[in-house]
Every structure is written in C-alpha cells, then in structure tokens.
Short mmCIF file of C-alpha atoms in Angstrom, two decimals:
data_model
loop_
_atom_site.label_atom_id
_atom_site.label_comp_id
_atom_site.label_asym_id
_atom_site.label_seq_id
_atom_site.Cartn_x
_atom_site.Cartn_y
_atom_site.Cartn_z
CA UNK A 260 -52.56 -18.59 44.61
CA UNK A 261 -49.06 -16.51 44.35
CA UNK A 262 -45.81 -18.24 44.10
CA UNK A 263 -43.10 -17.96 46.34
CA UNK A 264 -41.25 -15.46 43.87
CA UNK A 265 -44.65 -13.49 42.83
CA UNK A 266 -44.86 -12.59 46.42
CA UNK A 267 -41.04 -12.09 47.23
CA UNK A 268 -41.24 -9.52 44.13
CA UNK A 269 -44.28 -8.06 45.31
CA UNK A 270 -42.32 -7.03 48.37
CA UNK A 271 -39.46 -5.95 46.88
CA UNK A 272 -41.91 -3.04 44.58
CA UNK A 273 -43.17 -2.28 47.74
CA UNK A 274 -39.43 -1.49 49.53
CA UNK A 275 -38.49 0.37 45.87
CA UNK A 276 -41.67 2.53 46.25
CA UNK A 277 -40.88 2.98 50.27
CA UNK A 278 -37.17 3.71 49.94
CA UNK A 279 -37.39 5.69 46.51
CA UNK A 280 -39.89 8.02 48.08
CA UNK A 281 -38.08 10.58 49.57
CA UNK A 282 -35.61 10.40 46.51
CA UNK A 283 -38.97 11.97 43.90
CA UNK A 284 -39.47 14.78 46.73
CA UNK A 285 -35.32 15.65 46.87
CA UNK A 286 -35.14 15.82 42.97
CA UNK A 287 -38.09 17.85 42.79
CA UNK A 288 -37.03 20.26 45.10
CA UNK A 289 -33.14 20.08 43.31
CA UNK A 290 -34.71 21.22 40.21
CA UNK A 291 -36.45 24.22 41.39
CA UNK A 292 -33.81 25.11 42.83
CA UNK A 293 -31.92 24.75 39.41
CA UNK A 294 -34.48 26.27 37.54
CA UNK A 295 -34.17 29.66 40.39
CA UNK A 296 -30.79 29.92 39.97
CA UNK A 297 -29.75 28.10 43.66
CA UNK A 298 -27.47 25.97 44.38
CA UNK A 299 -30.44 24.38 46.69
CA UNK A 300 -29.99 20.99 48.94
CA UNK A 301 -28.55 17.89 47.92
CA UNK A 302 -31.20 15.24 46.86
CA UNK A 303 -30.42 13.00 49.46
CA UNK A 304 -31.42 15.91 51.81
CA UNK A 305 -35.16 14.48 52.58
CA UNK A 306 -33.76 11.21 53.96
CA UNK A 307 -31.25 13.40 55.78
CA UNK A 308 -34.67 15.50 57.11
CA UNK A 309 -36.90 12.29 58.30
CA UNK A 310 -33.82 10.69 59.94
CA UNK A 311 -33.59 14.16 61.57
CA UNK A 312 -37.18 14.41 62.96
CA UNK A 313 -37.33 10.65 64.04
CA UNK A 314 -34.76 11.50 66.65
CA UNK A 315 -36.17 14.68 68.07
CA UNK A 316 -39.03 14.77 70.26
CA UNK A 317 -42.83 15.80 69.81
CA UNK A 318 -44.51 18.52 70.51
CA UNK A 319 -48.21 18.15 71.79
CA UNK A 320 -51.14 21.00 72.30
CA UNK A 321 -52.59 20.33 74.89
CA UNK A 322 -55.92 21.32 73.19
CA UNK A 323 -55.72 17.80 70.82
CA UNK A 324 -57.34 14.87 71.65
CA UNK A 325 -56.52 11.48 70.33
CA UNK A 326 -57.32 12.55 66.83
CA UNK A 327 -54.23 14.90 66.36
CA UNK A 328 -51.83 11.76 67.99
CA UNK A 329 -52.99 8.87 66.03
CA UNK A 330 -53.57 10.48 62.37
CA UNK A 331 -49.64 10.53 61.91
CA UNK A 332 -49.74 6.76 61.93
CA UNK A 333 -52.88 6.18 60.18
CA UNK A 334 -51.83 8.40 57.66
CA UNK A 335 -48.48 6.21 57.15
CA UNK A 336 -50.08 3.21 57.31
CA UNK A 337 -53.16 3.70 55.02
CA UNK A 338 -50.64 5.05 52.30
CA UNK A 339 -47.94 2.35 52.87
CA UNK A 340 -50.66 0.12 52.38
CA UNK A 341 -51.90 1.20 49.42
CA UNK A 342 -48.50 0.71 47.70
CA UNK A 343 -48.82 -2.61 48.16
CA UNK A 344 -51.38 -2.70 45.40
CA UNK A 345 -48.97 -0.74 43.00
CA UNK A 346 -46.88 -3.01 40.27
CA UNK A 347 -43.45 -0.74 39.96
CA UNK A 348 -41.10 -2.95 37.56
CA UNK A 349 -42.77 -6.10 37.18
CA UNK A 350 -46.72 -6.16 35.65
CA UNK A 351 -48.11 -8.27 38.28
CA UNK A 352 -48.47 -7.50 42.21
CA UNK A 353 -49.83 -10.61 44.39
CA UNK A 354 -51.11 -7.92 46.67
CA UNK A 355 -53.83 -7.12 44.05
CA UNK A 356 -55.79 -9.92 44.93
CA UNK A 357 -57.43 -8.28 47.66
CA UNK A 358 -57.13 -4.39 46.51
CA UNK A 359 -57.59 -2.40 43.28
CA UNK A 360 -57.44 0.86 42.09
CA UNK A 361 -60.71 2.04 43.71
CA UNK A 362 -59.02 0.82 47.33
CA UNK A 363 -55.86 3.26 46.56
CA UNK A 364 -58.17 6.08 45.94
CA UNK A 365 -60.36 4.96 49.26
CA UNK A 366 -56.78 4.58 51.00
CA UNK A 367 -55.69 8.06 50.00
CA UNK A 368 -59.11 9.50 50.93
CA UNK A 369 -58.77 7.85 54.24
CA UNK A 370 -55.58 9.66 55.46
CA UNK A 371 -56.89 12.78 53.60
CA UNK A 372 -59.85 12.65 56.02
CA UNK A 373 -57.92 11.90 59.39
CA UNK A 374 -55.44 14.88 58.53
CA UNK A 375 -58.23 17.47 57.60
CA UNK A 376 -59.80 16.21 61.51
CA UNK A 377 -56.06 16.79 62.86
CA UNK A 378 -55.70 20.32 61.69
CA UNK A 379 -59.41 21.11 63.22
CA UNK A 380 -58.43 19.20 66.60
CA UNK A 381 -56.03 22.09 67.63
CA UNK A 382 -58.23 24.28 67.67
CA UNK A 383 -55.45 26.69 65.24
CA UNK A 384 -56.69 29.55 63.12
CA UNK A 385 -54.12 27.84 60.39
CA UNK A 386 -55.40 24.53 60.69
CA UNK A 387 -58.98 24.99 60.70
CA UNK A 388 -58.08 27.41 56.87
CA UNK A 389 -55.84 24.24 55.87
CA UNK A 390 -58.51 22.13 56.43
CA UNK A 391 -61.52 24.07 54.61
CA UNK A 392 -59.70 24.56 51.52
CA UNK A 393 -58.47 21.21 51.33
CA UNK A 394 -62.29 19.62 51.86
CA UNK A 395 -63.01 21.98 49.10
CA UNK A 396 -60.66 20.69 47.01
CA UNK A 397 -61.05 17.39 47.68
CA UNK A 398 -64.49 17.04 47.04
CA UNK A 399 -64.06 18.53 43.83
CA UNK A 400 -61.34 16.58 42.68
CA UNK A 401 -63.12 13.22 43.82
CA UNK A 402 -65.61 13.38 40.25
CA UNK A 403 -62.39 14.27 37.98
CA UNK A 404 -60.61 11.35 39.83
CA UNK A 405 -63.64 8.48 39.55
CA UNK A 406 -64.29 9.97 35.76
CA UNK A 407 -60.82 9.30 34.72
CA UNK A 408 -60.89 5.83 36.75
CA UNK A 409 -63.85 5.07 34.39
CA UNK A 410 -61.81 6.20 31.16
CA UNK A 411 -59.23 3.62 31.59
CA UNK A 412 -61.20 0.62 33.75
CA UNK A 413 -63.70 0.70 30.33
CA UNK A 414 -60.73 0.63 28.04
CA UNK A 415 -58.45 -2.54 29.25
CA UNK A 416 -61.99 -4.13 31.40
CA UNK A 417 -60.47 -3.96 34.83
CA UNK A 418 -59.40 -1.64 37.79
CA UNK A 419 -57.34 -4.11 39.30
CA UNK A 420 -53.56 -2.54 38.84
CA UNK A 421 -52.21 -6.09 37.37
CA UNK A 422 -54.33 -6.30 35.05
CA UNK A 423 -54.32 -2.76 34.02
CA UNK A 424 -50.71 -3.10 33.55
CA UNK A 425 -50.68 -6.15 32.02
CA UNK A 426 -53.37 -5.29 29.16
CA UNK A 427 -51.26 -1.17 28.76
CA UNK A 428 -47.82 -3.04 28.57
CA UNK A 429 -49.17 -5.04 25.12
CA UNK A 430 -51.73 -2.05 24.11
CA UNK A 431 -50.27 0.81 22.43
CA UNK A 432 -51.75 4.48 23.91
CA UNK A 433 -52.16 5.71 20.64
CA UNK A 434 -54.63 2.93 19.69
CA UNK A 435 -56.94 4.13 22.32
CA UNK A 436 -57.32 8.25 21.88
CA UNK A 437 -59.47 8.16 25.23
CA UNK A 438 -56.71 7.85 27.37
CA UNK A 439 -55.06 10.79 26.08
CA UNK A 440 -57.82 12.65 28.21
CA UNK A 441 -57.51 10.64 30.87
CA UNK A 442 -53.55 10.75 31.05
CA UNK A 443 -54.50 14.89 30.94
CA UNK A 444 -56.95 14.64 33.85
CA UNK A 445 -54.66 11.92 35.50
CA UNK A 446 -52.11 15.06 35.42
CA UNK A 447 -53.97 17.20 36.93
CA UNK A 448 -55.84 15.35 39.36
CA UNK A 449 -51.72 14.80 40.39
CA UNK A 450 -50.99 18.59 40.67
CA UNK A 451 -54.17 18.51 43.18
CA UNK A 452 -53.73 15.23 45.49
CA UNK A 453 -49.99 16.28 46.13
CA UNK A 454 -50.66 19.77 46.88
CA UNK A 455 -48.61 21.25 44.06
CA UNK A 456 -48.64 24.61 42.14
CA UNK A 457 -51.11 25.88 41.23
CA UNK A 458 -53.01 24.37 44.36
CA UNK A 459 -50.60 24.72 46.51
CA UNK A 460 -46.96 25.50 47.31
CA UNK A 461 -44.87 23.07 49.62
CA UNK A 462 -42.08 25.82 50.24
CA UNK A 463 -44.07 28.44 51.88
CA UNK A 464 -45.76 28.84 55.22
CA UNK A 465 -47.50 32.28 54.38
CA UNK A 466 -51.02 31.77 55.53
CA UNK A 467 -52.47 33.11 51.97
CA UNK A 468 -50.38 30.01 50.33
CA UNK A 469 -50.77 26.96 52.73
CA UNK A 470 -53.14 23.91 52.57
CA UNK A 471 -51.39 21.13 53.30
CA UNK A 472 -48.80 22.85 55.69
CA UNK A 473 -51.63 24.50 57.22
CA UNK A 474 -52.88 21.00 58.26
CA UNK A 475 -49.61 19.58 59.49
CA UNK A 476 -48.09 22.90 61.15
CA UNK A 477 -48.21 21.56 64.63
CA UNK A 478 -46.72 18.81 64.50
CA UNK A 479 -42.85 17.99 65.43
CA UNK A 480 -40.63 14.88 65.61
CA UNK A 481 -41.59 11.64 64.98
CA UNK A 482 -45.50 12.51 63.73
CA UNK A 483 -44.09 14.84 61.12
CA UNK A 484 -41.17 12.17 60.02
CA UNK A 485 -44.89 10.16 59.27
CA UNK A 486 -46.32 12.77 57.49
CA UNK A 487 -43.76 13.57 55.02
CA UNK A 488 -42.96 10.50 54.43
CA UNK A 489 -46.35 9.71 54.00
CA UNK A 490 -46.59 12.73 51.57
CA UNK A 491 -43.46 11.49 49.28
CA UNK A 492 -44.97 8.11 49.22
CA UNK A 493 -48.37 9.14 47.63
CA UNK A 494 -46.68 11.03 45.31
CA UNK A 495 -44.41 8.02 44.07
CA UNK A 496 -47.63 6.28 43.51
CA UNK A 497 -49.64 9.04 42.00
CA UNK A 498 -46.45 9.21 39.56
CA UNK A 499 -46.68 4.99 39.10
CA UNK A 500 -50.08 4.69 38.36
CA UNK A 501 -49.09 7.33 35.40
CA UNK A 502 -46.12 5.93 34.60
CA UNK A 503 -46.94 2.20 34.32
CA UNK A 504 -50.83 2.78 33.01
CA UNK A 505 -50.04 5.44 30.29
CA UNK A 506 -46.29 4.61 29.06
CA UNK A 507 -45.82 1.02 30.25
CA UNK A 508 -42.70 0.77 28.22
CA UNK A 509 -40.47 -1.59 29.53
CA UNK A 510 -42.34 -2.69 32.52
CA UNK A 511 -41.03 -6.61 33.17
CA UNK A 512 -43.78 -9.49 32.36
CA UNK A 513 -41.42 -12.06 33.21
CA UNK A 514 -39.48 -12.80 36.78
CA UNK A 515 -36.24 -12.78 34.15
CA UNK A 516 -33.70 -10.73 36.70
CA UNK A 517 -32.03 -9.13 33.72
CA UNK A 518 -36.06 -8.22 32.88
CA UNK A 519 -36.68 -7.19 36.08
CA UNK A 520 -33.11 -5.13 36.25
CA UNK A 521 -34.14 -2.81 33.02
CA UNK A 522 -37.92 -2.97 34.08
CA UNK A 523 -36.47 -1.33 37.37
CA UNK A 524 -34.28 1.39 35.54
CA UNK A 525 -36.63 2.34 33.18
CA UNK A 526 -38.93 3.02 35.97
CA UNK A 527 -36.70 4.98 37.88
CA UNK A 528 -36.25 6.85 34.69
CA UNK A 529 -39.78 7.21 33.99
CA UNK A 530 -40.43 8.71 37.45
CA UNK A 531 -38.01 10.92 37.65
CA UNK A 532 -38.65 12.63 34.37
CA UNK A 533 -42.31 13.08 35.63
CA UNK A 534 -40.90 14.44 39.10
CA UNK A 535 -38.29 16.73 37.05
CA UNK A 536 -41.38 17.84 34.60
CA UNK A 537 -43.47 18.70 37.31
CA UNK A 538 -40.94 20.84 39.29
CA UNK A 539 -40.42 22.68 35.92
CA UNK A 540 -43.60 23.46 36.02
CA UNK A 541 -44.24 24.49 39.16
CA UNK A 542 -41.20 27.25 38.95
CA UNK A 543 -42.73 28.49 35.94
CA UNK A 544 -46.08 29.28 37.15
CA UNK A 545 -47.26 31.03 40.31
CA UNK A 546 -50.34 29.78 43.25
CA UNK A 547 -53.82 30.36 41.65
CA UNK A 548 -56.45 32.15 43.61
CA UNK A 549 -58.19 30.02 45.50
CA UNK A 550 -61.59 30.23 43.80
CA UNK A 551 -59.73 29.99 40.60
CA UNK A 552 -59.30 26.12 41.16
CA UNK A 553 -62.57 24.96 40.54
CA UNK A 554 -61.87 26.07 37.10
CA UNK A 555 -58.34 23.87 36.50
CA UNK A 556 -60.35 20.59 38.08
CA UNK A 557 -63.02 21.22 35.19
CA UNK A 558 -60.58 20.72 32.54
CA UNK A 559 -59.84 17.25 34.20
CA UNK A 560 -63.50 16.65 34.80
CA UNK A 561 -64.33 18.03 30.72
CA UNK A 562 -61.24 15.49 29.62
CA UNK A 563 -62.54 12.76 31.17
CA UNK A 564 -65.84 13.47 29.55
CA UNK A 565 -63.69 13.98 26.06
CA UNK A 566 -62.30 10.49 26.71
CA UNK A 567 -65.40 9.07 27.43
CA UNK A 568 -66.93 10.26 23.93
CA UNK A 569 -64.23 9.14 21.97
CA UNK A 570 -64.67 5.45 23.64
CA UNK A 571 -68.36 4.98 22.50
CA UNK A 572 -67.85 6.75 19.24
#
C-alpha cells in the first residue's frame, strides 16, 4: 500500500508532466525557428495559445454526431491518464499499481482511435486523408512499438514503469547492448506517435503535408485547447519513457527533497535536450513521401530484432 508521501509525489510528477507540457512544444518550435534564421514566438507562447482557445467559442458542423464532440475530452483524459503511470524525478509512481507500460501504449491507442473516427465524422475531404494515413501509420508502427516493449521488459523483467526505472537507474546501458536498438527504435517510434518530420509536419496545413492537422482541422475553442494540449502531453511522455528508461541518470530513489530537487532539474534538462535534438532535426530534413514511411518504421522494427539477438546471444 502507498504512503502518504509516495502518493503526494506521485501527484506532484503528474502536475510537472501536465504543466511542463506545453513548455517541450514552445522550445521545440523556438529552435526551429533559431535554426531558420527567425526570431519565432516566445516559448511561453503555447500556454499563451490554449489560454487563448479556452476562452473563445466552438465551432460545430452540423454534419458530426457525438463522435466529433466527445473525442476532445476523451482524448485529454485517456492521455492525462496515462501520465499518471509515468515516474518523472522520483523512480517510483504509486499509480503503477494498477497500470504499466502496455496500458500507456493502450491509452495512446485509445485517443489515436477516437480522433481518426472524429476526422471521418465530418464528413471533410481533409479529414477522411488525415485519417487514412494516420491508420496506416499506426498500424505499422504498433509491431516496432510492442518489439521494442519486448527489448527492454526482457532485459530489467518488468513493464511496469517503477520497476523499469528502478532496475535502469542501478543498470548501466552499456552493460546491456540490446537497448541500444531499442533506444534507436524508441526514437523513431517517437518521430511517428507525435507526428514529426519525416511523418509529418506540425507547421503546415497544405493538404500534401497534413496528418494530424488533417484530423483536428475543424475544430475551434475549447475542443482544440484539448487537443493540443493533449498532443504536448504525449509528447512529454514519449520523451520520459526515453529519458528515464535509457539515461536514468540522476532520477531520485529517495523522497530526500534536495534528491528530489536535482532529480527534477536533471529531468527538465534531459527533456529539453531531447525536445531541442529533435527540432534540430526536423529543420534539417524535409516530409518523406508518404509510401516512403514504411521503410523508416522497418529500421525500428529491424532494431528491435537487432536487440533481440544480442539478448539471447
């Protein structure tokens, strides 16, 4: 049974993953706009954007049914929910009693689902081409993701996230060369569940370039405050799970505050070089065809495979 402070803490990685959210998506966007020679918009600008849209009003076709109205706020919640699971500066999340790392992945697939059925319900040419490429993508990423789950749950014995965490904070990566495969399909397995280049290309509403846009361009107001949000969360997590499975340095075993204080800096740290090396990337490199993708989510799925060799060998 959690204590009193396991759960309080618990919380407390949940509010740093809700509030520092939006943060990942501003610095991202900062460094592209670096990288392109723009001044670009302050970091702060995506809080400045939801706070925006929750105070404007919504849109509705009147071609949607239910379906287009509630995914919003399933979206939110099954996301929010899954970073409940997710330890952030301490090794141990109560929460993970009753979720793992399989539930994230079922979590994420969940919203995926409802917002693929949103951009159908419209009945919009640019929903309904959102929508087919991302089921195409998505049910070729699902094998790279469940390979690379299988990498790391046979090396530390466990996909629950605490003890994941718990056995990578006092096991060097090196000692295990599998994971190097995994942390490579783990990357780009990333690049696909956030939409990012070369999948996809947050920036743009051209029709040749959208997937995820695609799927969210009708909404307005509060259900797209929800969505992005949504969007900035998963990509926080996607970017913990990497963090604090494949360079646990520093993550806090103890409820020490001074351990908890650097465990919580050198997480921020950790994310934001991922978020900064990601945006790097995606200004150096231009949108893939769209039948070229299958060919990027094979390296994942042949690294996994790699990793898995190396384990029984």
């Amino acid at each position: 049974m959690p204590s009193i402070p396991d759960i309080v803490v618990g919380i407390l990685q949940f509010l740093v993953i809700m509030a520092l959210s939006p943060l990942m998506t501003g610095i991202m966007r900062k460094t592209k706009a670096k990288t392109q020679k723009r001044m670009g918009a302050s970091v702060l600008q995506p809080y400045y954007d939801i706070v925006k849209l929750l105070r404007k009003d919504e849109i509705v076709s009147d071609q949607s049914s239910w379906i287009f109205r509630f995914t919003p706020w399933i979206n939110f919640v099954a996301i929010a929910t899954a970073a409940f699971f997710i330890p952030v500066f301490f090794a141990h999340s109560p929460f993970g009693l009753v979720g793992d790392l399989l539930l994230v992945i079922g979590l994420f697939a969940l919203a995926r689902f409802f917002t693929m059925l949103a951009g159908l319900d419209v009945s919009s040419m640019f929903g309904g081409l959102g929508s087919s490429r991302e089921m195409m993508i998505s049910a070729l990423l699902e094998p790279a993701i469940f390979l690379a789950i299988f990498v790391i749950a046979i090396t530390y014995g466990a996909t629950n996230l605490s003890a994941l965490v718990e056995t990578a904070s006092v096991s060097p990566l090196l000692s295990h060369p599998q994971l190097i495969f995994a942390a490579i399909a783990m990357f780009v397995i990333v690049l696909g569940e956030t939409g990012r280049l070369p999948f996809g290309n947050h920036a743009t509403h051209l029709e040749l370039t959208m997937m995820h846009e695609a799927m969210v361009l009708e909404y307005s107001g509060k259900s797209l405050a929800l969505i992005d949000w949504s969007q900035s969360i998963k990509q926080i997590i996607l970017f913990a799970l990497i963090a604090n499975i494949f360079v646990p340095w520093g993550i806090s075993s103890s409820l020490s505050p001074v351990a908890l204080g650097v465990g919580f800096l050198l997480f921020v740290i950790k994310v934001s070089t991922f978020a900064v090396g990601i945006a790097f990337l995606e200004a150096s490199i231009a949108k893939w065809r769209l039948f070229r993708l299958p060919d990027l989510i094979s390296v994942a799925i042949a690294s996994s495979m790699i990793g898995l060799v190396f384990y029984y060998l």
